[in-house]
Tab-separated table of C-alpha atoms in Angstrom:
chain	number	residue	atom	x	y	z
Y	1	UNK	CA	113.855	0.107	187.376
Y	2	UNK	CA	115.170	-1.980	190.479
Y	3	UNK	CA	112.782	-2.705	193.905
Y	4	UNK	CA	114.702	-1.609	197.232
Y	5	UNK	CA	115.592	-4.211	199.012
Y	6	UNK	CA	113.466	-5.352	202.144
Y	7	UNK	CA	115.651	-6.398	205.343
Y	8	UNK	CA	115.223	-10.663	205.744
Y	9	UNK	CA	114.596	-10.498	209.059
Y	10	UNK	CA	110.902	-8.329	208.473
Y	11	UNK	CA	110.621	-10.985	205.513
Y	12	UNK	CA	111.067	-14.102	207.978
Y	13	UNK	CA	108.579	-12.107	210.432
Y	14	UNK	CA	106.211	-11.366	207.937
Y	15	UNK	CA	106.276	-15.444	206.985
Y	16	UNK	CA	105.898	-16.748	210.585
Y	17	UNK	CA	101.701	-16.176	211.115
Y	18	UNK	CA	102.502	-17.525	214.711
Y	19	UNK	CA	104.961	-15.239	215.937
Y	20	UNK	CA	104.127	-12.003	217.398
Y	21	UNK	CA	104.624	-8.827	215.201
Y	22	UNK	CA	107.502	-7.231	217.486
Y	23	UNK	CA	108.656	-3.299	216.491
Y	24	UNK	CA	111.367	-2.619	213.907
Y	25	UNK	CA	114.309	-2.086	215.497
Y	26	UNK	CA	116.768	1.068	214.584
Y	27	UNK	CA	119.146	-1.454	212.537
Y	28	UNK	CA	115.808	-2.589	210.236
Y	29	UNK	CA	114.653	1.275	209.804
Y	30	UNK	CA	118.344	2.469	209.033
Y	31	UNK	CA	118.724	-0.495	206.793
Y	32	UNK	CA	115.320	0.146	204.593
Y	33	UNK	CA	116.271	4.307	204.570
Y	34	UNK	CA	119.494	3.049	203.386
Y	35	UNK	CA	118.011	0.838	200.858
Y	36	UNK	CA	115.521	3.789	199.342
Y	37	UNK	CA	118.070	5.895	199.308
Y	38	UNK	CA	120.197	3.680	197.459
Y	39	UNK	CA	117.142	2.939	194.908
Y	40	UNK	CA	116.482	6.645	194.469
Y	41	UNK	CA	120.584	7.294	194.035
Y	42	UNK	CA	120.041	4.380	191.032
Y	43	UNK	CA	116.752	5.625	189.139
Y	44	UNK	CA	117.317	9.767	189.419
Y	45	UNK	CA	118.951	9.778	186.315
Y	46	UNK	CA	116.689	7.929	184.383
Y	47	UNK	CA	113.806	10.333	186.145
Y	48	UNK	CA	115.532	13.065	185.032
Y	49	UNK	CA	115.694	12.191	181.784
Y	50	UNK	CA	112.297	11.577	181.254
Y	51	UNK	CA	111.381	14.499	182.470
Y	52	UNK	CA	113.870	16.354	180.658
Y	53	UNK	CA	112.194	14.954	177.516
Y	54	UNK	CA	108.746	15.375	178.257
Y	55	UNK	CA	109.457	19.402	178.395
Y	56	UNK	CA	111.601	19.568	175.599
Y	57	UNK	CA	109.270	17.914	173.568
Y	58	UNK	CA	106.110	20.391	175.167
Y	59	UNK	CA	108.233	23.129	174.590
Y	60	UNK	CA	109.041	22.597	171.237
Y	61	UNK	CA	105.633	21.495	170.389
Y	62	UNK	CA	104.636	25.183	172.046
Y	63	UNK	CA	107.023	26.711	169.834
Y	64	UNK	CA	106.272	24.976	166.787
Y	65	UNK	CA	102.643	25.933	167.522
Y	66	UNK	CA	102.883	29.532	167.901
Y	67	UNK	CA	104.801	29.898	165.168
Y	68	UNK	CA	102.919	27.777	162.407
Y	69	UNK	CA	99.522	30.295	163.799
Y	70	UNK	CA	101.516	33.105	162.845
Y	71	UNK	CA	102.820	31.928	160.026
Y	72	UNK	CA	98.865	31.364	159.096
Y	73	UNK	CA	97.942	35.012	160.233
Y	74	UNK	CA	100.385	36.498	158.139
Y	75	UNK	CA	99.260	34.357	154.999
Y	76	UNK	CA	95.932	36.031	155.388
Y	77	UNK	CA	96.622	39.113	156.333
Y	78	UNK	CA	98.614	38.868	152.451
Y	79	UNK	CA	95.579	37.285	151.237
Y	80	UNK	CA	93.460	40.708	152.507
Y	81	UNK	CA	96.320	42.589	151.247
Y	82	UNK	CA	96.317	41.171	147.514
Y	83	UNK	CA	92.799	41.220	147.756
Y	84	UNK	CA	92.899	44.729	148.681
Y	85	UNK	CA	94.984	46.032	145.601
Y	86	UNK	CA	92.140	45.649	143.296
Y	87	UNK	CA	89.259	47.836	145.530
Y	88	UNK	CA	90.331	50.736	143.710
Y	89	UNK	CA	88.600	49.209	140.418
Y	90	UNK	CA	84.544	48.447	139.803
Y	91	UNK	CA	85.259	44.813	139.377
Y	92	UNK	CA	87.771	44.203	142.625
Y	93	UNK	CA	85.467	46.405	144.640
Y	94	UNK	CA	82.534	43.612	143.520
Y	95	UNK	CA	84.158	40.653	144.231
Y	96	UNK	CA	85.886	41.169	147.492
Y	97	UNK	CA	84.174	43.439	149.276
Y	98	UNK	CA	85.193	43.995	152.856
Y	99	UNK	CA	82.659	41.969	154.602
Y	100	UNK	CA	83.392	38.965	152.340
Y	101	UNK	CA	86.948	39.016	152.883
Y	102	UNK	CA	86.563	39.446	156.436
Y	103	UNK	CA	84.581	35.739	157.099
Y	104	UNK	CA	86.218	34.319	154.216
Y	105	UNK	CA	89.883	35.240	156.234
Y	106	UNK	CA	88.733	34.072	159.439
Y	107	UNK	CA	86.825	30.763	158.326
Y	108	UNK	CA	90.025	30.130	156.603
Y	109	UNK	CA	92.360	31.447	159.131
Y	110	UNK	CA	90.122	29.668	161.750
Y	111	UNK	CA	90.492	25.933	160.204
Y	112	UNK	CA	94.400	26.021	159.054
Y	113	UNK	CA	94.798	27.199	162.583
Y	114	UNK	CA	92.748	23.925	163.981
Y	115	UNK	CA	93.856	22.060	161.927
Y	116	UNK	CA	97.724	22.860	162.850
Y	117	UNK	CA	97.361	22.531	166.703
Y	118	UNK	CA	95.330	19.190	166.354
Y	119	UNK	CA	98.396	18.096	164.531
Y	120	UNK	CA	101.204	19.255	166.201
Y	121	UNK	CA	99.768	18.615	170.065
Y	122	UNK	CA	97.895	15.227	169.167
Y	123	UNK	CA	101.973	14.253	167.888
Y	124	UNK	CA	103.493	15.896	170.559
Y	125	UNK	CA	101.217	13.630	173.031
Y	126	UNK	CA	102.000	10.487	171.230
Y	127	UNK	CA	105.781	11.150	171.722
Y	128	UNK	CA	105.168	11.693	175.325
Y	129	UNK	CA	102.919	8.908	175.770
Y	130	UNK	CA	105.754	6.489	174.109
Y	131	UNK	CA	108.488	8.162	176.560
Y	132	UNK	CA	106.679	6.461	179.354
Y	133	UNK	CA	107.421	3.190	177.618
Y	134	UNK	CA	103.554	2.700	177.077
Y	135	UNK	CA	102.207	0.598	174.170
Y	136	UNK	CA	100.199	2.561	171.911
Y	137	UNK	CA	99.373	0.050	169.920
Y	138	UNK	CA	95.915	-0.497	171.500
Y	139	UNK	CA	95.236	3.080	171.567
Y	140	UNK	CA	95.624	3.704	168.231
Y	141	UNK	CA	93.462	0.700	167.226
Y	142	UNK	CA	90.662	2.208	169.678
Y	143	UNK	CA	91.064	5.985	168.232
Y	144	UNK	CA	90.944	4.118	164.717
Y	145	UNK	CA	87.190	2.068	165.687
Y	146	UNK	CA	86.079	5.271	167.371
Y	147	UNK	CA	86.732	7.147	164.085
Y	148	UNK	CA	85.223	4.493	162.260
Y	149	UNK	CA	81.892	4.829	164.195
Y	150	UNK	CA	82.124	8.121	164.463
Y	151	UNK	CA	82.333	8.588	161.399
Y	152	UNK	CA	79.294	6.583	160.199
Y	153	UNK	CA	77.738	8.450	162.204
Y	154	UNK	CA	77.886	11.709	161.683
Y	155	UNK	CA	79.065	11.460	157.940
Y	156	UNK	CA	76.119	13.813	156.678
Y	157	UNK	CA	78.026	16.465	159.645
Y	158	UNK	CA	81.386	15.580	157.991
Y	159	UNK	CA	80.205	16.279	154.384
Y	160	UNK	CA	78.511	19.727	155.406
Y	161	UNK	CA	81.873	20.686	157.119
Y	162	UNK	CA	84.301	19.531	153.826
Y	163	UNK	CA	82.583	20.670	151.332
Y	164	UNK	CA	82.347	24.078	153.712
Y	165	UNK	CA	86.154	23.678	154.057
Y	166	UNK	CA	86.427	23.579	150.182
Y	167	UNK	CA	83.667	25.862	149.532
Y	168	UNK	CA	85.348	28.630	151.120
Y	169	UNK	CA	88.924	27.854	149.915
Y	170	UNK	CA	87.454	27.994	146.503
Y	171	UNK	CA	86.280	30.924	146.714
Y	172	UNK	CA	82.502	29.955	145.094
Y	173	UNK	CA	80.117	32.780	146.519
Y	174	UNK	CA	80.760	35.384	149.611
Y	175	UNK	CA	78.727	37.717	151.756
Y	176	UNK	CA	76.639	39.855	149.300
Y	177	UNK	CA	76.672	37.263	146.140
Y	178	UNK	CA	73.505	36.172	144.682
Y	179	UNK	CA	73.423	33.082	144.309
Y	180	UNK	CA	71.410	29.690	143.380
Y	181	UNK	CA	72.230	26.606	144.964
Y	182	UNK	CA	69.221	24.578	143.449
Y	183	UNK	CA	67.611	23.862	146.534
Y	184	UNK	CA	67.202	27.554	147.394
Y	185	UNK	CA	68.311	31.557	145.792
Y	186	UNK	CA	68.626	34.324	147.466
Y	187	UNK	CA	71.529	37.136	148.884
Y	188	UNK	CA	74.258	35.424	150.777
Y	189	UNK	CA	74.227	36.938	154.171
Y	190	UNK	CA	76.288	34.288	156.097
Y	191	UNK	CA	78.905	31.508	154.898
Y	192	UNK	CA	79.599	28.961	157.396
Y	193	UNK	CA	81.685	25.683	157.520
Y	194	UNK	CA	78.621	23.560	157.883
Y	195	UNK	CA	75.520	26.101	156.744
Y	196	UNK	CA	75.050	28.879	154.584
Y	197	UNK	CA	72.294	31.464	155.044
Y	198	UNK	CA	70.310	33.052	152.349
Y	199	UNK	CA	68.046	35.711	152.046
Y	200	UNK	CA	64.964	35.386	149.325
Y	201	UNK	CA	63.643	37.727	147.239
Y	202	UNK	CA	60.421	38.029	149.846
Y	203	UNK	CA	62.664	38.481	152.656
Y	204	UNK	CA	62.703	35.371	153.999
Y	205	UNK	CA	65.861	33.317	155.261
Y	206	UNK	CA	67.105	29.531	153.562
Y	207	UNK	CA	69.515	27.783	155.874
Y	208	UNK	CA	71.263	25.823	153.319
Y	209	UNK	CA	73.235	22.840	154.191
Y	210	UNK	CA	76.887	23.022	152.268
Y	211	UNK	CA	76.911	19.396	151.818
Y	212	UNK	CA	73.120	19.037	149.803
Y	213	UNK	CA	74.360	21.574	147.344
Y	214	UNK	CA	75.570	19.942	144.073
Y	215	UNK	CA	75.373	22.768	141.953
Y	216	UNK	CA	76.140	27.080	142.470
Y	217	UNK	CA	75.168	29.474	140.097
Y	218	UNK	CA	76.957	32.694	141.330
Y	219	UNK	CA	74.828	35.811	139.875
Y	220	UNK	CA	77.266	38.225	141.306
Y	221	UNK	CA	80.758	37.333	139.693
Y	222	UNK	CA	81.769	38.517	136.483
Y	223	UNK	CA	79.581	40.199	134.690
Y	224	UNK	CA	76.043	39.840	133.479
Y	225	UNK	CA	73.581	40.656	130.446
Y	226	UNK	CA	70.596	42.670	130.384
Y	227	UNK	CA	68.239	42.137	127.430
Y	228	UNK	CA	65.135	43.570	126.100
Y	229	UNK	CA	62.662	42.333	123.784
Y	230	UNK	CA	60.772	45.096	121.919
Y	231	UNK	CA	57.397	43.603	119.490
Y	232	UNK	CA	56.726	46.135	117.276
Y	233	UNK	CA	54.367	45.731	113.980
Y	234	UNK	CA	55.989	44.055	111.024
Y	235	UNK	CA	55.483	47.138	108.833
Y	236	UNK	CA	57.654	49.390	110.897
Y	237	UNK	CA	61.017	50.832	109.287
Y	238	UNK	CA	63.463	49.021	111.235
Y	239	UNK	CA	65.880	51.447	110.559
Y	240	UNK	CA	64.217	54.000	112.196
Y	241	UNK	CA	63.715	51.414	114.857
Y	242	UNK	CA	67.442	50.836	115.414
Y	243	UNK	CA	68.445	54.306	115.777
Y	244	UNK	CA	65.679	54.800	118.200
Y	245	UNK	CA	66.592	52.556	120.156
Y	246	UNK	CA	70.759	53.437	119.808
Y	247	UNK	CA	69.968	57.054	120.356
Y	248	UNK	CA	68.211	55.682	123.811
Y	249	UNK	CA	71.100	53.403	124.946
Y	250	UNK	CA	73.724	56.355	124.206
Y	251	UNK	CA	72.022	58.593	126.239
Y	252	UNK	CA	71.222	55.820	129.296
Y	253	UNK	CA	75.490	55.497	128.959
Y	254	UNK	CA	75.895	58.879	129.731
Y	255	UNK	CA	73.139	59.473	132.285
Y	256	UNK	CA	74.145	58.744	136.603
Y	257	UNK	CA	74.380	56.127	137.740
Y	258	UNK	CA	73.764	53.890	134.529
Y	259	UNK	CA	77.100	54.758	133.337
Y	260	UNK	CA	78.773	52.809	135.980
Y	261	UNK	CA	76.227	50.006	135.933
Y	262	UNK	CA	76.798	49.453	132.156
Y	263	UNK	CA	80.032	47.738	131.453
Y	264	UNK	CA	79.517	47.979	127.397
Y	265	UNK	CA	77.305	50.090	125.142
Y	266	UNK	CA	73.795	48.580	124.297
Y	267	UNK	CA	73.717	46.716	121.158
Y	268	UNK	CA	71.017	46.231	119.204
Y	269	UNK	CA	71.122	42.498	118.334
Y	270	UNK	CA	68.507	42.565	115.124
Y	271	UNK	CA	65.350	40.369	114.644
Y	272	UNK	CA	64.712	37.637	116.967
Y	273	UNK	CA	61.673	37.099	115.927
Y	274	UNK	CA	59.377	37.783	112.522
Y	275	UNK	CA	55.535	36.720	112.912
Y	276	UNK	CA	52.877	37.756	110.897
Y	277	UNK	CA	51.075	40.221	113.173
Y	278	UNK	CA	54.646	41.335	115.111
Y	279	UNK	CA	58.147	41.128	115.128
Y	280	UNK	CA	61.005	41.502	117.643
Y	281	UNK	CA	64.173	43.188	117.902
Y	282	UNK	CA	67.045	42.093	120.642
Y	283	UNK	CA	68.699	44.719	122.649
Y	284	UNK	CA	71.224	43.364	124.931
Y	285	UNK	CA	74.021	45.223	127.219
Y	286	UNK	CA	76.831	43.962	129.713
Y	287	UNK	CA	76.418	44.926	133.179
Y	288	UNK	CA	77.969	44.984	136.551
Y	289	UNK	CA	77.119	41.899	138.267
Y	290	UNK	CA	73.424	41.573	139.921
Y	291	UNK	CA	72.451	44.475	138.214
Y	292	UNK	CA	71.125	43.651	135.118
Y	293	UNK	CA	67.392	43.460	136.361
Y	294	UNK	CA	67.745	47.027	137.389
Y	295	UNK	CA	69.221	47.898	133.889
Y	296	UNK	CA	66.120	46.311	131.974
Y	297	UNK	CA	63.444	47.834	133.922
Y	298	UNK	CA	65.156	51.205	132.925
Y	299	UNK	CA	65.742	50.345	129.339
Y	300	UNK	CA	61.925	49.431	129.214
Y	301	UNK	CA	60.863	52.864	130.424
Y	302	UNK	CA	63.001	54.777	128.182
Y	303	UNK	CA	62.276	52.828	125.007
Y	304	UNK	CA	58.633	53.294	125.497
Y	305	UNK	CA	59.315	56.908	126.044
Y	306	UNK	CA	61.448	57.145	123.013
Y	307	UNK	CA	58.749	55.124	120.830
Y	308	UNK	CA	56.463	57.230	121.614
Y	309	UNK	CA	57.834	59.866	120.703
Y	310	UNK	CA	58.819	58.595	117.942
Y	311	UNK	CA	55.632	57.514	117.202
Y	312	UNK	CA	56.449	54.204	117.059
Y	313	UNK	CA	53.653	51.750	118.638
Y	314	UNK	CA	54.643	48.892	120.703
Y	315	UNK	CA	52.576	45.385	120.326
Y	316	UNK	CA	52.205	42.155	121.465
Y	317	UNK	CA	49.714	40.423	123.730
Y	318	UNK	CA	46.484	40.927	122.106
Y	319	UNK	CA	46.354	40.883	118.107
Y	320	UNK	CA	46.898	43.978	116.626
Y	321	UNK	CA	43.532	45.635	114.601
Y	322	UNK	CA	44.013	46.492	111.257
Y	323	UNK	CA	44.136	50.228	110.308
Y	324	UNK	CA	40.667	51.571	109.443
Y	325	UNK	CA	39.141	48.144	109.743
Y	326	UNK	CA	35.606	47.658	111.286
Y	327	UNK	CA	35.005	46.866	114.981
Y	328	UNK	CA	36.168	42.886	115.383
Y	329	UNK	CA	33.350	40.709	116.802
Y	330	UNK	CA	33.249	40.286	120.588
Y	331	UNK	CA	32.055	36.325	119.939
Y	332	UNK	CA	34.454	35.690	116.977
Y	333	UNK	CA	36.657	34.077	119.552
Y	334	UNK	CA	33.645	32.087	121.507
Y	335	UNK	CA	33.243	28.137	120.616
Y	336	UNK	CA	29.604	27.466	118.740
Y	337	UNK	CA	26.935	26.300	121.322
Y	338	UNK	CA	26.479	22.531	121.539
Y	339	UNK	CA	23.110	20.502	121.350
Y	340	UNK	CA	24.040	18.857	124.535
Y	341	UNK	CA	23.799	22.040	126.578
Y	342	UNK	CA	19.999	21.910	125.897
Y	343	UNK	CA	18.217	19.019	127.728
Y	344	UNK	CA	15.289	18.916	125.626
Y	345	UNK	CA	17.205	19.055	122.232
Y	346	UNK	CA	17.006	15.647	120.306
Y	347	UNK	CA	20.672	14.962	121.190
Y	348	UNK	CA	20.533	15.261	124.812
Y	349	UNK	CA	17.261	12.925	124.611
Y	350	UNK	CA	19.100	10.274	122.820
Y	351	UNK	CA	22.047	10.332	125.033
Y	352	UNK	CA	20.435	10.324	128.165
Y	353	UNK	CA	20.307	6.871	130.407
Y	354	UNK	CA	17.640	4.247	129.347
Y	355	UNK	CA	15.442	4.146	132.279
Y	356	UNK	CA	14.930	0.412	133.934
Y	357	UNK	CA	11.463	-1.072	133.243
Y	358	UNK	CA	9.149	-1.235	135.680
Y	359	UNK	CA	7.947	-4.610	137.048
């Protein structure tokens, strides 16, 4: 851009330190009005154009914004949808349950949309920036140590937040999942970008950092297995045994609500074990997720019913008596008394300290 012109004779005055400052005459003031206005008449283009570029490029940046955010929303709002075609079965109704879906959308939905405006306004200032004919050169090189430092420092921050990021794209555990992350088990009741809460068995809450877990175990996806070990004496008919215990996991299928919890019909795996006082059969079923606990403790109670009506005696624990054998000995089990217990016995005598000798 070109300087207006200064009339020489305020220049000359201006040089002369002697000479009294006199008042610009009408010629000087008409001649520097003329001058600005001849400087402005020059540069309004170039103005112009500048600012004509600066709000094209904040208006398309605008646009460009909005419509990447929406193009986001509607991705999730498919993403619920999908996910919402499969509620009408056990297993979709499990694994996406509304709550889940709901923070998994909007953690999702929340960091595409971040992501997209720190990209699109952080260019669209650049571009302005370099429309004012301003080096960026240094700038960048500052924003690059700055991210350097930045990141040194806070690089256990920026591992909790990516492997949240990636956690949650993933799709590894949800609201309502059981899960155990090594350093802690419990309920999921919260999934954030940088902490995950859990709830323990005794109630109490685990604020688990996303970035210190190396390993998940996800109790609540799929399916899992409920087995039972029954010990019963090695002289019992195991076929009566298995049909006992087939008769009881027909009927637990058909019974509320262990028909929906049971995903397969119990099996009776065979021997797992043959000792010589006891042996033990395997009974295993497939379960709804997180359920099988609650299936064992109910296949306990009815097999024990069902053996004893069958007459059928469960063992293990303490060794089984024989049948019409004589009371067992209380002591059998006690070690033998030792000679050092006794001070004055011979052996306690001999290994007792010699005293020093008197002087």
């Amino acid at each position: 851009m070109e300087v207006p012109a200064v009339s020489l004779s305020v220049l000359l005055s201006a040089a002369d330190p002697s000479e009294e400052p006199t008042a610009p005459s009408l010629q000087d003031a008409q001649e520097s009005a003329t001058n600005a206005a001849s400087w402005v008449e020059e540069n309004w283009s170039t103005w112009l154009a500048i600012g004509l570029r600066v709000l094209l490029i904040l208006v398309i940046a605008a646009v460009l914004r909005v419509a990447i955010r929406r193009a986001i929303t509607k991705l999730i709002d498919r993403m619920n949808r999908t996910a919402s075609a499969v509620d009408g079965t056990a297993l979709g109704g499990l694994l996406v349950n509304v709550e889940r879906r709901r923070q998994r959308s909007q953690a999702i939905g929340s960091v595409l949309r971040s992501v997209a405006s720190f990209l699109i306004m952080g260019t669209a200032g650049l571009m302005i920036l370099a429309t004012f004919e301003i080096n960026l050169a240094p700038l960048l090189a500052s924003a690059g140590v700055a991210g350097v430092a930045i990141g040194f420092g806070a690089r256990n921050l920026v591992t909790d937040f990516l492997s949240g990021v990636f956690m949650i794209l993933e799709d590894q555990y949800g609201v309502g999942d059981t899960v155990d992350a090594g350093v802690a088990s419990g309920e999921v009741i919260e999934v954030g970008l940088r902490v995950t809460k859990l709830r323990g068995d005794n109630g109490e809450i685990w604020y688990v950092r996303n970035g210190e877990v190396k390993r998940i175990g996800n109790l609540s996806q799929g399916w899992s297995t409920a087995g039972v070990d029954v010990t019963v004496r090695p002289s019992e008919d195991l076929d009566k045994v298995r049909r006992t215990l087939l008769a009881v996991g027909e009927e637990m299928s058909k019974d509320e609500p262990w028909n929906e919890r049971l995903w397969g019909p119990i099996e009776v795996l065979g021997l797992d074990s043959v000792l010589l006082d006891q042996m033990v059969v395997r009974v295993s079923a497939k379960t709804m997720p997180g359920k099988a606990l609650t299936v064992e403790r109910e296949l306990r109670w009815r097999i024990k019913l069902a053996f004893d009506a069958a007459d059928i005696p469960i063992v293990g624990g303490i060794p089984t008596q024989p049948e019409g054998g004589t009371d067992v000995d209380p002591t059998a089990g006690m070690a033998p008394p030792s000679a050092y217990s006794s001070t004055t016995s011979p052996q306690s005598e001999r290994a007792a300290p010699i005293a020093p000798p008197v002087k």
